[in-house]
Tab-separated table of C-alpha atoms in Angstrom:
chain	number	residue	atom	x	y	z
A	1	MET	CA	92.587	109.821	127.789
A	2	ARG	CA	93.069	106.078	127.950
A	3	ILE	CA	93.057	103.360	125.318
A	4	HIS	CA	91.813	99.861	126.042
A	5	HIS	CA	91.562	96.859	123.733
A	6	LYS	CA	89.770	93.551	123.594
A	7	SER	CA	89.777	90.649	121.192
A	8	LEU	CA	86.711	89.580	119.247
A	9	LEU	CA	86.298	86.267	117.450
A	10	LEU	CA	84.072	86.954	114.466
A	11	GLN	CA	81.981	83.930	113.487
A	12	PHE	CA	81.040	83.393	109.837
A	13	LYS	CA	77.401	82.675	109.084
A	14	SER	CA	78.589	79.970	106.692
A	15	PRO	CA	82.090	78.705	105.797
A	16	SER	CA	83.773	80.972	103.232
A	17	GLY	CA	86.235	79.416	100.810
A	18	THR	CA	89.442	80.919	99.458
A	19	SER	CA	92.494	79.324	97.842
A	20	ARG	CA	94.129	79.540	101.293
A	21	GLY	CA	91.421	77.375	102.834
A	22	VAL	CA	87.924	77.625	104.259
A	23	LEU	CA	87.272	80.312	106.870
A	24	THR	CA	84.805	79.767	109.694
A	25	GLU	CA	86.046	82.425	112.126
A	26	LYS	CA	88.414	85.388	112.269
A	27	ILE	CA	89.954	87.138	115.241
A	28	THR	CA	90.070	90.917	115.372
A	29	TYR	CA	90.796	93.516	118.058
A	30	ILE	CA	88.666	96.468	119.085
A	31	LEU	CA	90.264	99.632	120.470
A	32	ASN	CA	88.344	101.872	122.873
A	33	LEU	CA	89.568	105.420	123.457
A	34	GLN	CA	88.029	106.902	126.592
A	35	LYS	CA	87.955	110.689	126.506
A	36	GLU	CA	86.095	112.325	129.375
A	37	GLN	CA	82.638	110.716	129.272
A	38	GLN	CA	82.874	109.458	125.677
A	39	SER	CA	84.141	106.283	124.055
A	40	PHE	CA	85.564	106.103	120.545
A	41	LEU	CA	85.996	102.711	118.894
A	42	GLY	CA	88.432	101.523	116.255
A	43	GLU	CA	89.496	98.157	114.890
A	44	THR	CA	92.926	96.669	114.375
A	45	GLY	CA	91.945	94.316	111.571
A	46	PHE	CA	94.542	91.656	112.309
A	47	PHE	CA	94.462	88.791	109.778
A	48	LYS	CA	96.158	85.634	111.005
A	49	GLY	CA	98.380	84.050	108.381
A	50	LEU	CA	98.325	87.138	106.182
A	51	SER	CA	99.061	90.290	108.187
A	52	HIS	CA	102.642	91.549	108.284
A	53	ASP	CA	102.210	91.943	112.040
A	54	ASP	CA	101.106	88.328	112.543
A	55	ARG	CA	103.721	87.466	115.140
A	56	PRO	CA	103.692	85.766	118.562
A	57	ASN	CA	104.021	89.040	120.483
A	58	TYR	CA	101.144	90.803	118.715
A	59	GLU	CA	98.888	91.071	121.753
A	60	GLU	CA	101.819	92.123	123.931
A	61	LYS	CA	102.641	94.883	121.453
A	62	LEU	CA	99.012	95.970	121.268
A	63	ASN	CA	98.819	96.101	125.053
A	64	GLU	CA	102.052	98.090	125.232
A	65	VAL	CA	100.860	100.603	122.632
A	66	CYS	CA	97.505	101.086	124.352
A	67	THR	CA	99.048	101.435	127.818
A	68	TYR	CA	101.835	103.839	126.947
A	69	PHE	CA	100.509	105.667	123.879
A	70	ASP	CA	101.776	109.241	123.752
A	71	PHE	CA	98.985	111.436	122.386
A	72	ASN	CA	101.492	114.263	121.861
A	73	ASP	CA	103.952	112.241	119.790
A	74	PRO	CA	103.810	113.580	116.197
A	75	ILE	CA	105.627	110.539	114.759
A	76	TRP	CA	103.751	107.712	116.496
A	77	TRP	CA	102.634	106.350	113.128
A	78	GLU	CA	106.219	106.113	111.846
A	79	LYS	CA	107.236	104.146	114.926
A	80	LEU	CA	104.589	101.517	114.182
A	81	ARG	CA	105.377	100.796	110.525
A	82	ASP	CA	105.894	97.113	111.351
A	83	TYR	CA	102.393	96.957	112.859
A	84	PRO	CA	100.062	98.144	110.064
A	85	SER	CA	96.858	96.895	111.675
A	86	ILE	CA	97.657	98.762	114.896
A	87	GLN	CA	98.417	101.890	112.874
A	88	PHE	CA	94.965	101.691	111.351
A	89	GLY	CA	93.154	101.070	114.620
A	90	LEU	CA	94.824	104.091	116.198
A	91	GLU	CA	94.062	106.247	113.155
A	92	GLN	CA	90.381	105.421	113.608
A	93	ILE	CA	90.029	106.265	117.286
A	94	LEU	CA	92.076	109.449	117.017
A	95	LYS	CA	90.047	110.597	114.022
A	96	ALA	CA	86.762	109.813	115.772
A	97	ALA	CA	87.861	111.744	118.877
A	98	GLU	CA	88.446	114.880	116.774
A	99	ASN	CA	84.677	115.287	116.593
A	100	PRO	CA	83.178	115.522	120.096
A	101	HIS	CA	79.702	115.138	118.599
A	102	ASN	CA	80.371	111.605	117.344
A	103	ASP	CA	77.573	109.872	119.215
A	104	GLN	CA	77.437	106.779	116.992
A	105	ALA	CA	79.986	104.532	118.701
A	106	PHE	CA	80.026	101.834	116.003
A	107	SER	CA	79.594	104.145	112.980
A	108	PRO	CA	81.121	107.537	113.812
A	109	ILE	CA	81.430	110.110	111.064
A	110	LEU	CA	85.148	110.278	110.355
A	111	PHE	CA	85.213	111.978	106.940
A	112	PRO	CA	82.171	114.207	106.359
A	113	SER	CA	81.159	113.976	102.703
A	114	GLU	CA	78.250	113.419	100.364
A	115	PHE	CA	78.583	109.777	101.402
A	116	THR	CA	78.012	110.426	105.118
A	117	GLN	CA	75.319	112.957	104.171
A	118	LYS	CA	73.474	110.046	102.500
A	119	GLN	CA	73.588	111.710	99.078
A	120	LYS	CA	75.942	109.368	97.200
A	121	GLY	CA	77.073	105.756	97.371
A	122	ILE	CA	80.254	103.869	96.531
A	123	PRO	CA	80.168	101.470	93.549
A	124	ILE	CA	81.341	98.032	94.712
A	125	ASN	CA	81.945	94.622	93.207
A	126	GLY	CA	79.956	91.565	94.181
A	127	LEU	CA	82.227	88.912	95.696
A	128	ILE	CA	81.796	85.243	94.816
A	129	TRP	CA	83.318	82.877	97.365
A	130	MET	CA	84.958	79.593	96.407
A	131	GLY	CA	83.021	76.367	96.638
A	132	ASN	CA	81.564	73.762	94.341
A	133	ILE	CA	80.323	75.000	90.997
A	134	ASP	CA	76.655	74.880	91.972
A	135	PHE	CA	77.382	77.041	95.027
A	136	MET	CA	79.313	79.552	92.924
A	137	LYS	CA	76.526	79.642	90.323
A	138	GLN	CA	74.015	80.331	93.091
A	139	GLN	CA	76.070	83.258	94.361
A	140	ILE	CA	76.469	84.670	90.860
A	141	ASN	CA	72.726	84.514	90.202
A	142	GLU	CA	72.089	86.324	93.485
A	143	LYS	CA	74.552	89.096	92.617
A	144	ILE	CA	73.074	89.577	89.154
A	145	GLN	CA	69.560	89.733	90.620
A	146	GLN	CA	70.881	92.371	93.033
A	147	LYS	CA	71.937	94.381	89.940
A	148	PHE	CA	75.689	94.150	90.409
A	149	ARG	CA	77.545	95.258	87.293
A	150	CYS	CA	80.940	94.062	88.515
A	151	ILE	CA	81.551	90.604	89.980
A	152	LYS	CA	84.764	89.220	91.445
A	153	LEU	CA	85.314	85.472	91.598
A	154	LYS	CA	87.842	83.657	93.748
A	155	ILE	CA	89.677	81.141	91.550
A	156	GLY	CA	92.547	78.690	91.827
A	157	VAL	CA	91.011	75.517	93.269
A	158	ASN	CA	89.845	73.863	90.024
A	159	TRP	CA	90.759	76.085	87.106
A	160	SER	CA	89.113	73.960	84.403
A	161	GLU	CA	85.730	74.152	86.145
A	162	GLU	CA	86.222	77.818	87.041
A	163	LYS	CA	87.150	78.644	83.434
A	164	ALA	CA	84.028	76.868	82.163
A	165	LEU	CA	81.919	78.874	84.594
A	166	LEU	CA	83.504	82.151	83.470
A	167	LYS	CA	82.999	81.216	79.820
A	168	LYS	CA	79.324	80.467	80.350
A	169	LEU	CA	78.902	83.671	82.318
A	170	ARG	CA	80.566	85.729	79.610
A	171	GLN	CA	78.409	84.164	76.903
A	172	GLU	CA	75.323	85.325	78.770
A	173	PHE	CA	76.684	88.702	79.850
A	174	PRO	CA	79.090	90.548	77.507
A	175	ALA	CA	81.788	92.783	78.944
A	176	ASP	CA	79.794	95.972	78.392
A	177	ARG	CA	77.037	94.586	80.646
A	178	LEU	CA	79.062	92.814	83.326
A	179	GLU	CA	82.645	93.429	84.449
A	180	LEU	CA	84.368	90.269	85.644
A	181	ARG	CA	87.368	90.262	87.961
A	182	VAL	CA	89.134	87.213	89.349
A	183	ASP	CA	91.328	86.748	92.411
A	184	ALA	CA	93.795	83.861	92.471
A	185	ASN	CA	95.408	84.621	95.849
A	186	GLY	CA	98.704	83.339	94.405
A	187	ALA	CA	97.267	79.939	93.496
A	188	PHE	CA	99.059	79.415	90.157
A	189	GLY	CA	102.622	78.558	89.293
A	190	PHE	CA	104.551	80.810	86.930
A	191	GLU	CA	104.128	78.742	83.747
A	192	GLU	CA	100.501	77.922	84.514
A	193	ALA	CA	99.808	81.606	85.168
A	194	LYS	CA	100.953	82.496	81.641
A	195	LYS	CA	98.318	80.177	80.178
A	196	VAL	CA	95.627	81.373	82.581
A	197	LEU	CA	96.299	85.002	81.618
A	198	GLU	CA	95.810	84.148	77.940
A	199	GLU	CA	92.600	82.245	78.633
A	200	LEU	CA	91.243	85.102	80.739
A	201	ALA	CA	91.938	87.576	77.938
A	202	LEU	CA	89.743	85.558	75.582
A	203	LEU	CA	86.907	86.041	78.067
A	204	ASN	CA	87.385	89.809	78.409
A	205	ILE	CA	88.239	89.556	82.095
A	206	HIS	CA	88.910	92.963	83.636
A	207	SER	CA	91.827	91.847	85.822
A	208	ILE	CA	93.344	89.093	87.913
A	209	GLU	CA	94.607	89.648	91.439
A	210	GLN	CA	97.862	88.020	92.477
A	211	PRO	CA	98.167	85.207	89.878
A	212	ILE	CA	101.328	83.837	91.544
A	213	LYS	CA	102.501	83.874	95.148
A	214	ALA	CA	103.970	87.058	96.549
A	215	GLY	CA	107.734	87.448	96.746
A	216	GLN	CA	108.565	86.271	93.211
A	217	ILE	CA	109.462	89.756	92.041
A	218	GLN	CA	111.197	88.922	88.757
A	219	GLN	CA	108.565	86.434	87.679
A	220	MET	CA	105.724	88.790	88.574
A	221	ALA	CA	107.443	91.598	86.658
A	222	GLU	CA	107.722	89.349	83.607
A	223	LEU	CA	104.045	88.434	83.827
A	224	CYS	CA	102.997	92.085	84.132
A	225	GLN	CA	105.197	93.152	81.232
A	226	ASN	CA	103.723	90.627	78.810
A	227	THR	CA	100.225	89.927	80.125
A	228	PRO	CA	97.150	90.127	77.875
A	229	THR	CA	95.021	90.412	81.046
A	230	PRO	CA	95.677	93.270	83.506
A	231	ILE	CA	97.312	92.124	86.749
A	232	ALA	CA	96.582	93.585	90.185
A	233	LEU	CA	99.005	93.158	93.087
A	234	ASP	CA	97.437	92.268	96.424
A	235	GLU	CA	99.445	90.085	98.820
A	236	GLU	CA	102.570	91.438	97.107
A	237	LEU	CA	102.077	94.729	98.957
A	238	ILE	CA	101.817	93.207	102.432
A	239	GLY	CA	104.972	93.645	104.481
A	240	VAL	CA	106.364	96.409	102.267
A	241	VAL	CA	106.189	99.122	104.901
A	242	GLU	CA	108.799	101.754	104.048
A	243	LYS	CA	107.750	104.474	101.622
A	244	SER	CA	110.866	104.077	99.470
A	245	ASP	CA	110.359	100.301	99.282
A	246	LYS	CA	106.803	100.797	98.051
A	247	LEU	CA	108.019	102.977	95.201
A	248	ASN	CA	110.823	100.543	94.346
A	249	LEU	CA	108.481	97.542	94.260
A	250	LEU	CA	106.097	99.221	91.817
A	251	GLN	CA	108.994	100.373	89.649
A	252	MET	CA	110.340	96.823	89.468
A	253	ILE	CA	107.057	95.006	88.789
A	254	GLN	CA	105.039	97.663	86.926
A	255	PRO	CA	101.609	96.096	87.524
A	256	GLN	CA	98.465	97.426	85.895
A	257	PHE	CA	96.692	97.788	89.279
A	258	ILE	CA	97.286	97.512	93.010
A	259	ILE	CA	94.728	96.451	95.616
A	260	LEU	CA	94.790	98.352	98.902
A	261	LYS	CA	93.559	96.786	102.140
A	262	PRO	CA	93.999	99.486	104.809
A	263	SER	CA	94.085	96.954	107.652
A	264	LEU	CA	97.048	95.221	106.005
A	265	VAL	CA	99.017	98.162	104.592
A	266	GLY	CA	99.031	100.709	107.409
A	267	GLY	CA	95.588	102.272	107.374
A	268	TRP	CA	94.770	105.505	105.585
A	269	GLN	CA	98.289	106.905	105.635
A	270	GLY	CA	99.904	103.684	104.470
A	271	SER	CA	97.328	103.307	101.698
A	272	GLN	CA	97.865	106.891	100.596
A	273	GLU	CA	101.599	106.252	100.256
A	274	TRP	CA	100.824	103.404	97.872
A	275	ILE	CA	98.338	105.565	95.932
A	276	GLU	CA	100.914	108.303	95.428
A	277	ALA	CA	103.581	105.814	94.335
A	278	ALA	CA	101.139	104.216	91.884
A	279	LYS	CA	99.930	107.534	90.503
A	280	ASN	CA	103.468	108.557	89.607
A	281	GLN	CA	103.714	105.441	87.435
A	282	GLN	CA	100.221	105.457	85.905
A	283	ILE	CA	99.200	102.381	87.893
A	284	GLY	CA	95.525	102.082	88.804
A	285	TYR	CA	94.149	100.979	92.148
A	286	TRP	CA	91.054	100.204	94.134
A	287	ILE	CA	90.407	99.716	97.823
A	288	THR	CA	89.260	96.506	99.455
A	289	SER	CA	88.131	95.518	102.923
A	290	ALA	CA	89.677	92.448	104.545
A	291	LEU	CA	86.954	90.804	106.629
A	292	GLU	CA	86.815	93.537	109.236
A	293	SER	CA	83.865	93.979	111.559
A	294	ASN	CA	81.497	96.846	110.810
A	295	ILE	CA	83.718	99.176	112.860
A	296	GLY	CA	86.663	98.797	110.494
A	297	LEU	CA	84.438	98.631	107.431
A	298	ASN	CA	82.849	101.963	108.339
A	299	ALA	CA	86.307	103.546	108.591
A	300	ILE	CA	87.435	102.115	105.251
A	301	ALA	CA	84.242	103.051	103.405
A	302	GLN	CA	84.184	106.697	104.507
A	303	TRP	CA	87.820	107.211	103.548
A	304	THR	CA	87.387	105.357	100.261
A	305	PHE	CA	84.659	107.753	99.153
A	306	THR	CA	87.016	110.720	99.624
A	307	ARG	CA	89.483	109.210	97.119
A	308	ASN	CA	87.031	109.825	94.239
A	309	ASN	CA	88.022	106.606	92.506
A	310	PRO	CA	85.448	105.769	89.790
A	311	LEU	CA	86.243	102.021	89.716
A	312	PRO	CA	84.056	99.576	91.661
A	313	GLN	CA	85.672	99.103	95.055
A	314	GLY	CA	86.076	95.811	96.899
A	315	LEU	CA	84.170	96.715	100.028
A	316	GLY	CA	82.321	94.080	102.022
A	317	THR	CA	78.906	94.602	103.553
A	318	GLY	CA	79.439	93.333	107.093
A	319	GLY	CA	76.852	90.633	106.475
A	320	LEU	CA	79.215	87.680	106.686
A	321	PHE	CA	79.334	87.413	110.460
A	322	VAL	CA	76.880	86.226	113.096
A	323	ASN	CA	78.297	88.460	115.841
A	324	ASN	CA	78.876	91.844	114.206
A	325	PHE	CA	78.269	95.397	115.414
A	326	ASP	CA	75.404	97.602	114.325
A	327	SER	CA	76.092	99.363	111.060
A	328	ARG	CA	74.870	102.333	109.062
A	329	LEU	CA	76.182	100.793	105.853
A	330	LYS	CA	73.729	99.262	103.403
A	331	VAL	CA	74.049	97.887	99.883
A	332	ILE	CA	71.458	99.175	97.411
A	333	ASP	CA	71.829	97.630	93.948
A	334	ASP	CA	75.612	97.666	93.414
A	335	GLN	CA	76.494	100.582	95.666
A	336	LEU	CA	77.352	100.907	99.352
A	337	PHE	CA	75.458	103.657	101.155
A	338	PHE	CA	75.700	105.289	104.578
A	339	ILE	CA	72.184	105.461	106.013
């Protein structure tokens, strides 16, 4: 067996805005495990500027791992804790190779379930990208027409305008008809965040992701302790790779939710460590994709279904990119299906 890799520059169909800037392209890496006459693909969903393993020697490390990977090493995953995206890519190809009948290179069945049997879908939220208010309104109208019952808005560029939009949206759609989540990506300062949390509570907002920048442990803990709006940690989890450190972080901050991006937190195994730590402290969670190609999205979606989490998940649809792979994933109403 041999593992090869190649880079792929994913091109967005249209610029996508976040509080960290506007995205027009994203690099990712595709792993190819050759076993006899078959190929099994996986994705190391590297995210420049965000991944813990965003370092100058990333490609060198990826090449080293692929060239010298020991298929008989039972602790290979432990040795790669500082490279969570590589952990996830390897998990995918090794899992795919367990089933010699996986003939769908881009959408192999990794976790057989009612999802892969096309019997059940995964509830997901509709994501609203940042932009001018008219653009955000257009996206919201599209999601509502598509029958989404949970919408997540990126905020933190112009809070006064964003708040007005949320207020208008809530007036038209009460909380029992439409769940609203917001994601600040750390855009607010500590004092401003306190006010934003109060204003969100008045609008019956389900939760806010990462109101302040990651790394401010004491301030985040204070916000979570006193917040009228549930807080979900996102970027805060990135770079916390040891199991004991994950438990300690949640004990210190005590958030209401955590957001798990397998490509950024060590794949399925790394995500499961976070889930177990959160469960012990009655902290909720949901799983989110992080602009992977359809190869990575397929791997995240199948595993997500097996977690039996009733909350809407933050899974993309693979429709953002011009140059994506074929996919068996399709959104019907507000659920993601395997077809």
